[in-house]
Amino acid sequence: MTEKNFFKINIFGIILILFLTAVTMIIIDPYFHYHKPLSFLSYRLRNQRYINNGIIKQFDYNAIITGTSMTENFKSSQFDKIFNTNSVKVPFSGGSYKEINDNVEVALKNNKNIKYILRGLDYGGINQEYNHMRYNSYPTYLYDNNIFNDYKYWWNKEILIKGVAGNLIYTLLEKRTTSFDEYSNWNELFTSGEKAVLKDYKRPEKENTEKNLSQEDIEKIDKNIEKNVTRLPKQYPNTKFIYFITPYSIVYFDELNQKGEIEKQIMAEKYMIEKILEIPNIELYSFFNNYEMITNLDNYKDAGHYMGHINDQILDWIKNKEYRLTKENYQEYINKNLEFYKNYNYNTIFK
């Protein structure tokens, strides 16, 4: 064999391998970039920022559960039973208001049959910048419609091993596709209680000055809520948006108290509530006036994250319209919370 022929064979072999790899990736499509799940394959749902866009664009559903890690323990089956829906759960751990809203918008543009959107509004994210993105290393080639950058998907070693090979092994082992009850659910991986919550909590030094919302704060909140919370409900009046403010523990309020920021935070919440309640197709819930839950650290794995039984309870409360905020009751809710959280004896947490 001549050197020239040897070179041609090698080039042909490389091209053939690359072609077969790309075809395999397109057929298996572990992140649902091109098509719906294949009925004869079992899929491991993992890697939220890689797979959620495919779920949103390719799956059959009429309801969405979304938010940050505060929504990861929700069970789609429970939601579907309550609302008679076929829902998907697409959480974005650590996501900003903008990131979550951007993905809800993609869903609404791709699916005209969405009846309900359950979304958690992280309490600490109310006064974020409207364009804040915590994650800048997005796999954008999975989010756009540009086929010319899909090579990053076709010949991605990690996706080939964990996605393609992983799903094939999953199928051969006769395992079922990850359910949306299980997807991203971390409840069984952590323990709750005082020891777990306080383990990594660093209590700030006490500040004696009480901080208040500035005009700049109000303008920032206004822009964040308008662009990332109320805009889509206005554009899609036939979809019911169910928002709930994520109920952090009393330890979170201890940190606010130490920094002199309790009233500032609750006033920020009040401002957000007033903006949301102007939109008729939004139902808004908050549970910070369930003081028994907030002060019981057995419900939490850290200062903010509640355990799965609280997610279950939240769905039951929503089902029964409990803890719903309205124009008639929100001011009383704010006043009671100001009274409770400003006067709570936070030192008892550490005894």
Coordinates of N, CA, C and O in Angstrom, one line a residue, residues 95-272:
G95 N -30.6 29.5 39.8 CA -31.0 30.3 38.7 C -31.5 31.7 39.2 O -32.1 31.8 40.3
S96 N -31.3 32.7 38.4 CA -31.8 34.0 38.6 C -33.3 34.2 38.1 O -33.8 33.3 37.4
Y97 N -33.9 35.2 38.5 CA -35.3 35.5 38.0 C -35.3 35.5 36.5 O -36.2 35.0 35.8
K98 N -34.2 36.2 35.9 CA -34.2 36.3 34.5 C -34.0 34.9 33.8 O -34.7 34.6 32.8
E99 N -33.1 34.1 34.3 CA -32.8 32.8 33.7 C -34.1 31.9 33.7 O -34.5 31.3 32.7
I100 N -34.8 31.9 34.8 CA -36.0 31.1 34.9 C -37.1 31.7 34.0 O -37.8 30.9 33.2
N101 N -37.2 33.0 34.0 CA -38.2 33.6 33.1 C -37.9 33.4 31.6 O -38.8 33.1 30.8
D102 N -36.7 33.5 31.2 CA -36.3 33.2 29.8 C -36.7 31.8 29.4 O -37.2 31.6 28.3
N103 N -36.5 30.9 30.3 CA -36.9 29.5 29.9 C -38.4 29.3 29.9 O -38.9 28.5 29.1
V104 N -39.1 29.9 30.8 CA -40.6 29.9 30.7 C -41.1 30.5 29.4 O -42.0 30.0 28.7
E105 N -40.4 31.6 28.9 CA -40.8 32.2 27.7 C -40.6 31.2 26.5 O -41.4 31.2 25.6
V106 N -39.5 30.5 26.5 CA -39.2 29.5 25.5 C -40.3 28.5 25.4 O -40.8 28.1 24.4
A107 N -40.7 28.0 26.6 CA -41.8 27.0 26.7 C -43.1 27.6 26.1 O -43.8 26.9 25.4
L108 N -43.5 28.8 26.5 CA -44.7 29.3 26.0 C -44.7 29.6 24.5 O -45.8 29.4 23.9
K109 N -43.6 29.9 24.0 CA -43.5 30.1 22.5 C -43.5 28.8 21.8 O -44.0 28.7 20.6
N110 N -43.1 27.7 22.4 CA -43.0 26.4 21.7 C -44.3 25.5 22.0 O -44.4 24.5 21.3
N111 N -45.0 25.9 23.0 CA -46.2 25.0 23.4 C -47.4 25.9 23.6 O -47.4 26.7 24.6
K112 N -48.4 25.8 22.8 CA -49.6 26.7 22.9 C -50.6 26.1 23.8 O -51.7 26.7 24.0
N113 N -50.3 25.0 24.4 CA -51.3 24.3 25.2 C -51.1 24.4 26.7 O -51.7 23.6 27.5
I114 N -50.2 25.2 27.2 CA -49.8 25.3 28.6 C -50.9 25.9 29.4 O -51.3 27.1 29.1
K115 N -51.5 25.2 30.3 CA -52.6 25.6 31.2 C -52.1 26.3 32.5 O -52.6 27.2 32.9
Y116 N -51.0 25.6 33.1 CA -50.5 26.1 34.4 C -49.0 26.2 34.4 O -48.3 25.4 33.8
I117 N -48.5 27.2 35.1 CA -47.1 27.3 35.3 C -46.9 27.5 36.8 O -47.4 28.6 37.4
L118 N -46.3 26.6 37.5 CA -46.0 26.7 38.9 C -44.6 27.2 39.0 O -43.7 26.5 38.6
R119 N -44.4 28.3 39.6 CA -43.0 28.9 39.7 C -42.7 29.4 41.1 O -43.5 30.2 41.6
G120 N -41.6 29.0 41.6 CA -41.1 29.6 42.9 C -40.4 30.9 42.6 O -39.5 31.0 41.7
L121 N -40.7 31.9 43.4 CA -40.0 33.2 43.4 C -39.1 33.2 44.6 O -39.5 33.4 45.8
D122 N -37.8 33.1 44.4 CA -36.8 33.0 45.5 C -36.9 34.3 46.3 O -36.7 35.4 45.7
Y123 N -37.0 34.2 47.6 CA -37.2 35.4 48.5 C -36.0 36.3 48.4 O -36.1 37.5 48.4
G124 N -34.8 35.7 48.3 CA -33.6 36.5 48.2 C -33.3 37.1 46.8 O -32.3 37.8 46.7
G125 N -34.1 36.8 45.8 CA -33.9 37.3 44.5 C -34.7 38.5 44.1 O -34.6 39.0 43.0
I126 N -35.6 39.0 45.0 CA -36.5 40.1 44.7 C -35.8 41.3 44.2 O -36.2 41.9 43.2
N127 N -34.7 41.6 44.8 CA -34.0 42.9 44.4 C -32.7 42.6 43.6 O -31.7 43.3 43.6
Q128 N -32.7 41.5 42.8 CA -31.7 41.2 41.8 C -31.8 42.3 40.7 O -32.8 42.8 40.4
E129 N -30.6 42.5 40.0 CA -30.7 43.2 38.8 C -31.5 42.4 37.7 O -31.4 41.2 37.7
Y130 N -32.3 43.1 36.9 CA -33.2 42.4 36.0 C -32.5 41.5 35.0 O -33.1 40.5 34.5
N131 N -31.3 41.9 34.7 CA -30.5 41.1 33.7 C -29.5 40.2 34.3 O -28.5 39.7 33.7
H132 N -29.6 39.9 35.6 CA -28.6 39.1 36.4 C -28.6 37.7 35.9 O -29.7 37.1 35.8
M133 N -27.5 37.1 35.5 CA -27.3 35.7 35.2 C -26.2 35.1 36.0 O -25.1 35.6 35.9
R134 N -26.5 34.2 36.9 CA -25.5 33.6 37.7 C -24.6 32.7 37.0 O -23.4 32.5 37.3
Y135 N -25.1 32.1 35.9 CA -24.3 31.1 35.1 C -24.1 31.7 33.7 O -25.1 32.0 33.0
N136 N -22.9 31.8 33.4 CA -22.5 32.4 32.1 C -22.0 31.3 31.1 O -21.7 31.6 30.0
S137 N -21.8 30.1 31.6 CA -21.2 29.0 30.8 C -22.4 28.1 30.2 O -22.3 26.9 30.4
Y138 N -23.4 28.7 29.6 CA -24.5 27.9 29.1 C -24.1 27.2 27.9 O -23.3 27.7 27.1
P139 N -24.6 26.0 27.6 CA -24.4 25.3 26.4 C -25.3 25.9 25.3 O -26.3 25.3 24.9
T140 N -24.9 27.1 24.8 CA -25.8 27.8 23.9 C -26.1 27.1 22.6 O -27.1 27.3 22.0
Y141 N -25.2 26.2 22.2 CA -25.5 25.4 21.0 C -26.7 24.5 21.2 O -27.3 24.0 20.1
L142 N -27.2 24.3 22.4 CA -28.4 23.5 22.6 C -29.6 24.4 22.6 O -30.8 23.9 22.6
Y143 N -29.4 25.7 22.7 CA -30.5 26.6 22.9 C -30.9 27.4 21.6 O -32.0 27.9 21.5
D144 N -30.0 27.5 20.7 CA -30.3 28.2 19.5 C -30.7 27.3 18.4 O -30.8 26.1 18.6
N145 N -31.0 27.9 17.2 CA -31.5 27.1 16.1 C -30.4 27.0 15.0 O -30.7 26.8 13.8
N146 N -29.1 27.2 15.4 CA -28.0 27.2 14.5 C -27.4 25.8 14.4 O -26.6 25.4 15.3
I147 N -27.7 25.1 13.3 CA -27.2 23.7 13.1 C -25.6 23.7 13.0 O -25.0 22.7 13.3
F148 N -25.1 24.8 12.6 CA -23.6 24.9 12.3 C -22.8 24.8 13.6 O -21.6 24.6 13.5
N149 N -23.4 25.0 14.8 CA -22.6 24.8 16.0 C -23.0 23.6 16.7 O -22.5 23.4 17.9
D150 N -23.8 22.7 16.1 CA -24.2 21.5 16.7 C -23.1 20.5 16.9 O -23.2 19.5 17.6
Y151 N -22.0 20.7 16.2 CA -20.8 19.8 16.3 C -20.3 19.7 17.7 O -19.7 18.7 18.2
K152 N -20.6 20.8 18.5 CA -20.2 20.8 19.9 C -21.1 19.7 20.7 O -20.6 19.3 21.8
Y153 N -22.2 19.4 20.2 CA -23.1 18.4 20.7 C -22.7 17.0 20.2 O -22.6 16.0 20.9
W154 N -22.5 16.9 18.9 CA -22.2 15.6 18.2 C -20.9 15.0 18.7 O -20.9 13.7 18.9
W155 N -19.9 15.8 18.9 CA -18.6 15.2 19.2 C -18.1 15.6 20.6 O -16.9 16.0 20.8
N156 N -19.0 15.6 21.5 CA -18.7 16.0 22.9 C -18.5 14.7 23.7 O -19.4 13.9 23.9
K157 N -17.3 14.5 24.1 CA -16.9 13.2 24.8 C -17.7 13.0 26.0 O -18.2 11.8 26.2
E158 N -17.9 14.0 26.8 CA -18.7 13.8 28.1 C -20.1 13.4 27.8 O -20.7 12.5 28.4
I159 N -20.7 14.0 26.8 CA -22.1 13.7 26.4 C -22.2 12.3 25.8 O -23.1 11.5 26.1
L160 N -21.2 11.9 25.0 CA -21.2 10.6 24.5 C -21.1 9.5 25.6 O -21.8 8.5 25.5
I161 N -20.3 9.7 26.6 CA -20.1 8.8 27.6 C -21.3 8.7 28.6 O -21.9 7.7 28.8
K162 N -21.6 9.9 29.1 CA -22.7 10.0 30.1 C -24.1 10.0 29.5 O -25.0 9.5 30.1
G163 N -24.2 10.6 28.3 CA -25.5 10.7 27.7 C -25.9 9.5 26.8 O -26.7 8.7 27.2
V164 N -25.1 9.3 25.7 CA -25.4 8.2 24.8 C -25.2 6.8 25.4 O -26.1 6.0 25.5
A165 N -23.9 6.6 25.9 CA -23.6 5.3 26.5 C -24.4 5.1 27.7 O -24.9 4.0 28.0
G166 N -24.6 6.1 28.6 CA -25.4 6.0 29.8 C -26.8 5.6 29.5 O -27.3 4.7 30.2
N167 N -27.4 6.2 28.5 CA -28.8 5.8 28.2 C -28.9 4.4 27.6 O -29.9 3.7 27.9
L168 N -27.9 4.0 26.8 CA -28.0 2.7 26.3 C -27.8 1.6 27.4 O -28.5 0.6 27.4
I169 N -26.9 1.9 28.3 CA -26.7 1.0 29.4 C -28.0 0.9 30.3 O -28.5 -0.2 30.7
Y170 N -28.6 2.1 30.5 CA -29.8 2.2 31.3 C -30.9 1.3 30.6 O -31.6 0.6 31.3
T171 N -31.0 1.4 29.3 CA -32.0 0.6 28.5 C -31.7 -0.9 28.6 O -32.6 -1.7 28.9
L172 N -30.4 -1.3 28.4 CA -30.1 -2.7 28.5 C -30.3 -3.3 29.9 O -30.6 -4.5 30.0
L173 N -30.2 -2.5 30.9 CA -30.4 -2.9 32.3 C -31.9 -2.9 32.6 O -32.3 -3.3 33.7
E174 N -32.7 -2.6 31.6 CA -34.2 -2.5 31.8 C -34.7 -1.6 32.8 O -35.6 -1.8 33.5
K175 N -33.9 -0.5 33.0 CA -34.4 0.5 33.9 C -35.3 1.5 33.2 O -35.2 1.7 32.0
R176 N -36.2 2.1 33.9 CA -37.2 3.0 33.3 C -36.6 4.4 33.3 O -35.7 4.8 34.0
T177 N -37.1 5.2 32.4 CA -36.7 6.6 32.3 C -37.0 7.4 33.6 O -38.1 7.1 34.2
T178 N -36.1 8.2 34.0 CA -36.3 9.0 35.2 C -37.6 9.8 35.2 O -37.9 10.4 34.2
S179 N -38.4 9.6 36.2 CA -39.7 10.4 36.3 C -39.4 11.8 36.7 O -38.4 12.1 37.3
F180 N -40.4 12.6 36.5 CA -40.3 14.0 37.0 C -40.5 14.1 38.5 O -40.2 15.2 39.0
D181 N -40.9 13.1 39.1 CA -40.9 13.1 40.6 C -39.4 12.9 41.1 O -39.0 13.6 42.1
E182 N -38.7 12.2 40.3 CA -37.3 11.9 40.7 C -36.3 12.9 40.2 O -35.2 13.1 40.8
Y183 N -36.6 13.4 39.0 CA -35.6 14.3 38.4 C -35.2 15.5 39.3 O -36.0 16.3 39.8
S184 N -33.9 15.6 39.6 CA -33.3 16.7 40.4 C -33.7 16.6 41.8 O -33.4 17.5 42.6
N185 N -34.5 15.6 42.2 CA -35.0 15.5 43.6 C -33.8 15.1 44.5 O -33.2 14.1 44.4
W186 N -33.5 16.0 45.5 CA -32.4 15.8 46.4 C -32.8 15.4 47.8 O -32.0 15.3 48.7
N187 N -34.1 15.2 48.0 CA -34.6 15.0 49.4 C -33.9 13.9 50.2 O -33.7 14.0 51.4
E188 N -33.7 12.8 49.5 CA -33.1 11.6 50.2 C -31.6 11.8 50.4 O -31.0 10.9 51.0
L189 N -31.0 12.8 49.9 CA -29.5 13.0 49.9 C -29.1 13.8 51.1 O -27.9 13.9 51.4
F190 N -30.0 14.4 51.8 CA -29.6 15.3 52.9 C -30.5 15.0 54.1 O -31.5 14.5 54.1
T191 N -29.9 15.5 55.3 CA -30.6 15.4 56.5 C -31.1 16.8 56.9 O -30.5 17.8 56.5
S192 N -32.1 16.9 57.7 CA -32.6 18.1 58.2 C -32.4 18.3 59.7 O -31.9 17.4 60.3
G193 N -32.8 19.4 60.2 CA -32.7 19.7 61.6 C -31.7 20.7 62.0 O -31.0 21.2 61.2
E194 N -31.7 21.0 63.3 CA -30.9 22.1 63.8 C -29.4 21.9 63.5 O -28.7 22.9 63.1
K195 N -28.9 20.7 63.7 CA -27.5 20.5 63.5 C -27.1 20.7 62.0 O -26.1 21.3 61.7
A196 N -27.9 20.2 61.1 CA -27.7 20.4 59.7 C -27.8 21.8 59.3 O -26.9 22.3 58.5
V197 N -28.8 22.5 59.7 CA -29.0 23.9 59.3 C -27.9 24.8 59.8 O -27.4 25.7 59.1
L198 N -27.5 24.6 61.1 CA -26.5 25.6 61.7 C -25.0 25.2 61.4 O -24.1 26.0 61.7
K199 N -24.8 24.0 60.8 CA -23.5 23.5 60.6 C -22.6 24.5 59.8 O -21.5 24.8 60.2
D200 N -23.1 25.1 58.8 CA -22.3 26.0 57.9 C -22.7 27.4 58.0 O -22.3 28.3 57.3
Y201 N -23.6 27.7 59.0 CA -24.1 29.1 59.1 C -23.1 29.9 59.9 O -22.8 29.6 61.0
K202 N -22.7 31.0 59.3 CA -21.8 32.0 60.0 C -22.6 33.2 60.3 O -23.0 34.0 59.5
R203 N -22.9 33.4 61.6 CA -23.8 34.5 62.0 C -23.0 35.8 61.9 O -21.9 36.0 62.5
P204 N -23.6 36.8 61.2 CA -22.9 38.1 61.1 C -22.9 38.8 62.4 O -23.7 38.6 63.3
E205 N -22.0 39.8 62.5 CA -22.0 40.7 63.7 C -23.3 41.5 63.6 O -23.8 41.9 62.6
K206 N -23.8 41.9 64.8 CA -25.0 42.6 64.9 C -24.7 44.1 64.5 O -23.8 44.7 65.0
E207 N -25.6 44.6 63.6 CA -25.5 46.0 63.2 C -26.7 46.7 63.9 O -27.8 46.2 63.9
N208 N -26.5 47.9 64.4 CA -27.5 48.6 65.2 C -28.4 49.5 64.3 O -29.4 50.0 64.7
T209 N -27.9 49.7 63.0 CA -28.7 50.6 62.1 C -29.6 49.8 61.3 O -29.3 48.8 60.7
E210 N -30.9 50.2 61.3 CA -31.9 49.5 60.5 C -31.9 50.1 59.1 O -32.1 51.4 58.9
K211 N -31.8 49.3 58.1 CA -31.7 49.8 56.7 C -33.1 49.8 56.1 O -34.0 49.0 56.5
N212 N -33.3 50.7 55.2 CA -34.6 50.9 54.5 C -34.4 50.8 53.0 O -33.3 51.0 52.5
L213 N -35.5 50.6 52.3 CA -35.4 50.6 50.8 C -35.1 52.0 50.3 O -35.8 53.0 50.7
S214 N -34.2 52.1 49.4 CA -33.9 53.4 48.8 C -34.7 53.5 47.5 O -35.2 52.5 47.0
Q215 N -34.7 54.7 46.9 CA -35.3 54.8 45.6 C -34.7 54.0 44.5 O -35.3 53.4 43.7
E216 N -33.4 53.9 44.7 CA -32.6 53.0 43.7 C -33.0 51.5 43.9 O -33.2 50.8 42.9
D217 N -33.2 51.1 45.1 CA -33.7 49.7 45.4 C -35.1 49.5 44.7 O -35.3 48.5 44.1
I218 N -36.0 50.5 44.9 CA -37.3 50.3 44.4 C -37.3 50.3 42.8 O -38.0 49.5 42.2
E219 N -36.5 51.1 42.2 CA -36.4 51.1 40.8 C -35.8 49.8 40.3 O -36.3 49.2 39.2
K220 N -34.8 49.2 41.0 CA -34.3 47.9 40.6 C -35.3 46.8 40.7 O -35.4 45.9 39.9
I221 N -36.0 46.8 41.8 CA -37.1 45.8 42.0 C -38.2 45.9 41.0 O -38.6 44.9 40.4
D222 N -38.6 47.1 40.7 CA -39.6 47.4 39.7 C -39.2 46.8 38.3 O -40.0 46.1 37.7
K223 N -38.0 47.0 37.9 CA -37.5 46.5 36.6 C -37.4 45.0 36.6 O -37.8 44.3 35.6
N224 N -36.9 44.4 37.7 CA -36.8 43.0 37.8 C -38.2 42.3 37.7 O -38.4 41.3 37.0
I225 N -39.1 42.8 38.5 CA -40.5 42.2 38.5 C -41.2 42.4 37.2 O -41.8 41.5 36.7
E226 N -41.1 43.6 36.6 CA -41.8 43.8 35.4 C -41.2 43.0 34.3 O -42.0 42.4 33.5
K227 N -39.9 42.8 34.2 CA -39.3 42.1 33.0 C -39.4 40.6 33.3 O -39.5 39.8 32.3
N228 N -39.3 40.1 34.5 CA -39.0 38.7 34.8 C -40.1 38.0 35.6 O -40.0 36.8 35.8
V229 N -41.2 38.7 36.0 CA -42.3 38.1 36.7 C -43.6 38.4 36.1 O -44.4 37.4 36.0
T230 N -43.9 39.6 35.8 CA -45.3 39.9 35.4 C -45.4 40.1 33.8 O -46.6 40.0 33.3
R231 N -44.4 40.2 33.1 CA -44.4 40.4 31.7 C -45.1 39.3 30.9 O -46.0 39.5 30.1
L232 N -44.7 38.1 31.2 CA -45.3 36.9 30.5 C -46.7 36.7 30.8 O -47.5 36.3 29.9
P233 N -47.2 36.8 32.1 CA -48.6 36.6 32.4 C -49.4 37.6 31.6 O -50.6 37.3 31.2
K234 N -48.9 38.8 31.4 CA -49.6 39.8 30.6 C -49.7 39.4 29.2 O -50.8 39.6 28.5
Q235 N -48.7 38.8 28.6 CA -48.7 38.4 27.2 C -49.5 37.1 27.0 O -49.9 36.8 25.9
Y236 N -49.6 36.3 28.0 CA -50.3 35.0 27.9 C -51.5 34.9 28.9 O -51.4 34.1 29.9
P237 N -52.5 35.6 28.7 CA -53.6 35.7 29.6 C -54.4 34.4 29.8 O -55.1 34.3 30.8
N238 N -54.3 33.5 28.9 CA -55.0 32.2 29.0 C -54.3 31.2 29.8 O -54.8 30.1 30.0
T239 N -53.1 31.5 30.2 CA -52.3 30.6 31.1 C -52.4 31.0 32.5 O -52.2 32.2 32.8
K240 N -52.6 30.1 33.4 CA -52.6 30.4 34.9 C -51.2 30.3 35.4 O -50.6 29.3 35.3
F241 N -50.7 31.4 36.0 CA -49.4 31.4 36.6 C -49.6 31.3 38.1 O -50.2 32.2 38.7
I242 N -49.0 30.3 38.7 CA -49.1 30.1 40.1 C -47.7 30.4 40.7 O -46.8 29.6 40.5
Y243 N -47.6 31.5 41.4 CA -46.3 31.9 41.9 C -46.4 31.7 43.5 O -47.4 31.9 44.1
F244 N -45.3 31.2 44.0 CA -45.2 31.2 45.5 C -43.8 31.7 45.9 O -42.8 31.5 45.2
I245 N -43.8 32.5 47.0 CA -42.5 33.0 47.5 C -41.9 31.9 48.3 O -42.5 31.4 49.3
T246 N -40.7 31.6 48.0 CA -40.0 30.4 48.7 C -39.8 30.7 50.2 O -39.1 31.7 50.5
P247 N -40.3 29.8 51.0 CA -40.3 30.0 52.5 C -39.0 29.6 53.2 O -38.8 28.5 53.6
Y248 N -38.0 30.6 53.3 CA -36.8 30.3 54.0 C -37.0 30.2 55.5 O -38.1 30.6 56.0
S249 N -36.1 29.6 56.2 CA -36.2 29.3 57.6 C -35.9 30.6 58.5 O -35.5 31.6 58.0
I250 N -36.2 30.4 59.7 CA -36.0 31.5 60.7 C -34.5 31.9 60.8 O -34.1 33.0 61.1
V251 N -33.6 31.0 60.4 CA -32.2 31.3 60.4 C -31.8 32.3 59.3 O -31.0 33.2 59.6
Y252 N -32.5 32.3 58.2 CA -32.4 33.4 57.2 C -32.7 34.7 57.8 O -32.0 35.7 57.5
F253 N -33.8 34.7 58.5 CA -34.3 36.0 59.1 C -33.3 36.4 60.2 O -33.2 37.7 60.5
D254 N -32.6 35.5 60.9 CA -31.6 35.9 61.9 C -30.5 36.7 61.2 O -30.0 37.7 61.7
E255 N -30.1 36.2 60.0 CA -29.1 36.9 59.3 C -29.5 38.3 58.9 O -28.8 39.3 59.0
L256 N -30.8 38.5 58.4 CA -31.3 39.8 58.1 C -31.4 40.6 59.4 O -31.1 41.8 59.3
N257 N -31.8 40.0 60.5 CA -31.9 40.8 61.7 C -30.5 41.3 62.2 O -30.3 42.4 62.6
Q258 N -29.5 40.5 62.0 CA -28.1 40.9 62.4 C -27.6 42.0 61.5 O -26.9 42.9 62.0
K259 N -28.0 42.0 60.3 CA -27.6 43.1 59.4 C -28.5 44.3 59.4 O -28.3 45.3 58.6
G260 N -29.6 44.2 60.1 CA -30.5 45.3 60.2 C -31.3 45.5 58.9 O -31.7 46.6 58.5
E261 N -31.7 44.3 58.3 CA -32.3 44.4 57.0 C -33.7 43.7 56.9 O -34.3 43.5 55.8
I262 N -34.3 43.4 58.1 CA -35.6 42.7 58.1 C -36.7 43.6 57.4 O -37.4 43.2 56.5
E263 N -36.8 44.9 57.9 CA -37.8 45.7 57.3 C -37.6 46.0 55.8 O -38.5 46.0 55.0
K264 N -36.3 46.2 55.5 CA -36.0 46.4 54.1 C -36.4 45.2 53.2 O -37.0 45.4 52.1
Q265 N -36.2 44.0 53.7 CA -36.6 42.8 52.9 C -38.1 42.7 52.8 O -38.6 42.4 51.7
I266 N -38.8 42.9 53.9 CA -40.2 42.7 53.9 C -40.9 43.8 53.1 O -41.9 43.6 52.4
M267 N -40.3 45.0 53.1 CA -40.9 46.1 52.2 C -40.6 45.8 50.7 O -41.4 46.1 49.9
A268 N -39.5 45.1 50.4 CA -39.2 44.7 49.1 C -40.2 43.7 48.6 O -40.8 43.7 47.5
E269 N -40.5 42.8 49.5 CA -41.5 41.7 49.3 C -42.9 42.4 49.0 O -43.6 42.1 48.1
K270 N -43.2 43.4 49.9 CA -44.5 44.1 49.7 C -44.6 44.8 48.4 O -45.7 44.7 47.7
Y271 N -43.6 45.4 48.0 CA -43.6 46.1 46.7 C -43.8 45.1 45.5 O -44.5 45.3 44.6
M272 N -43.1 43.9 45.6 CA -43.3 42.9 44.6 C -44.7 42.3 44.6 O -45.3 42.2 43.5

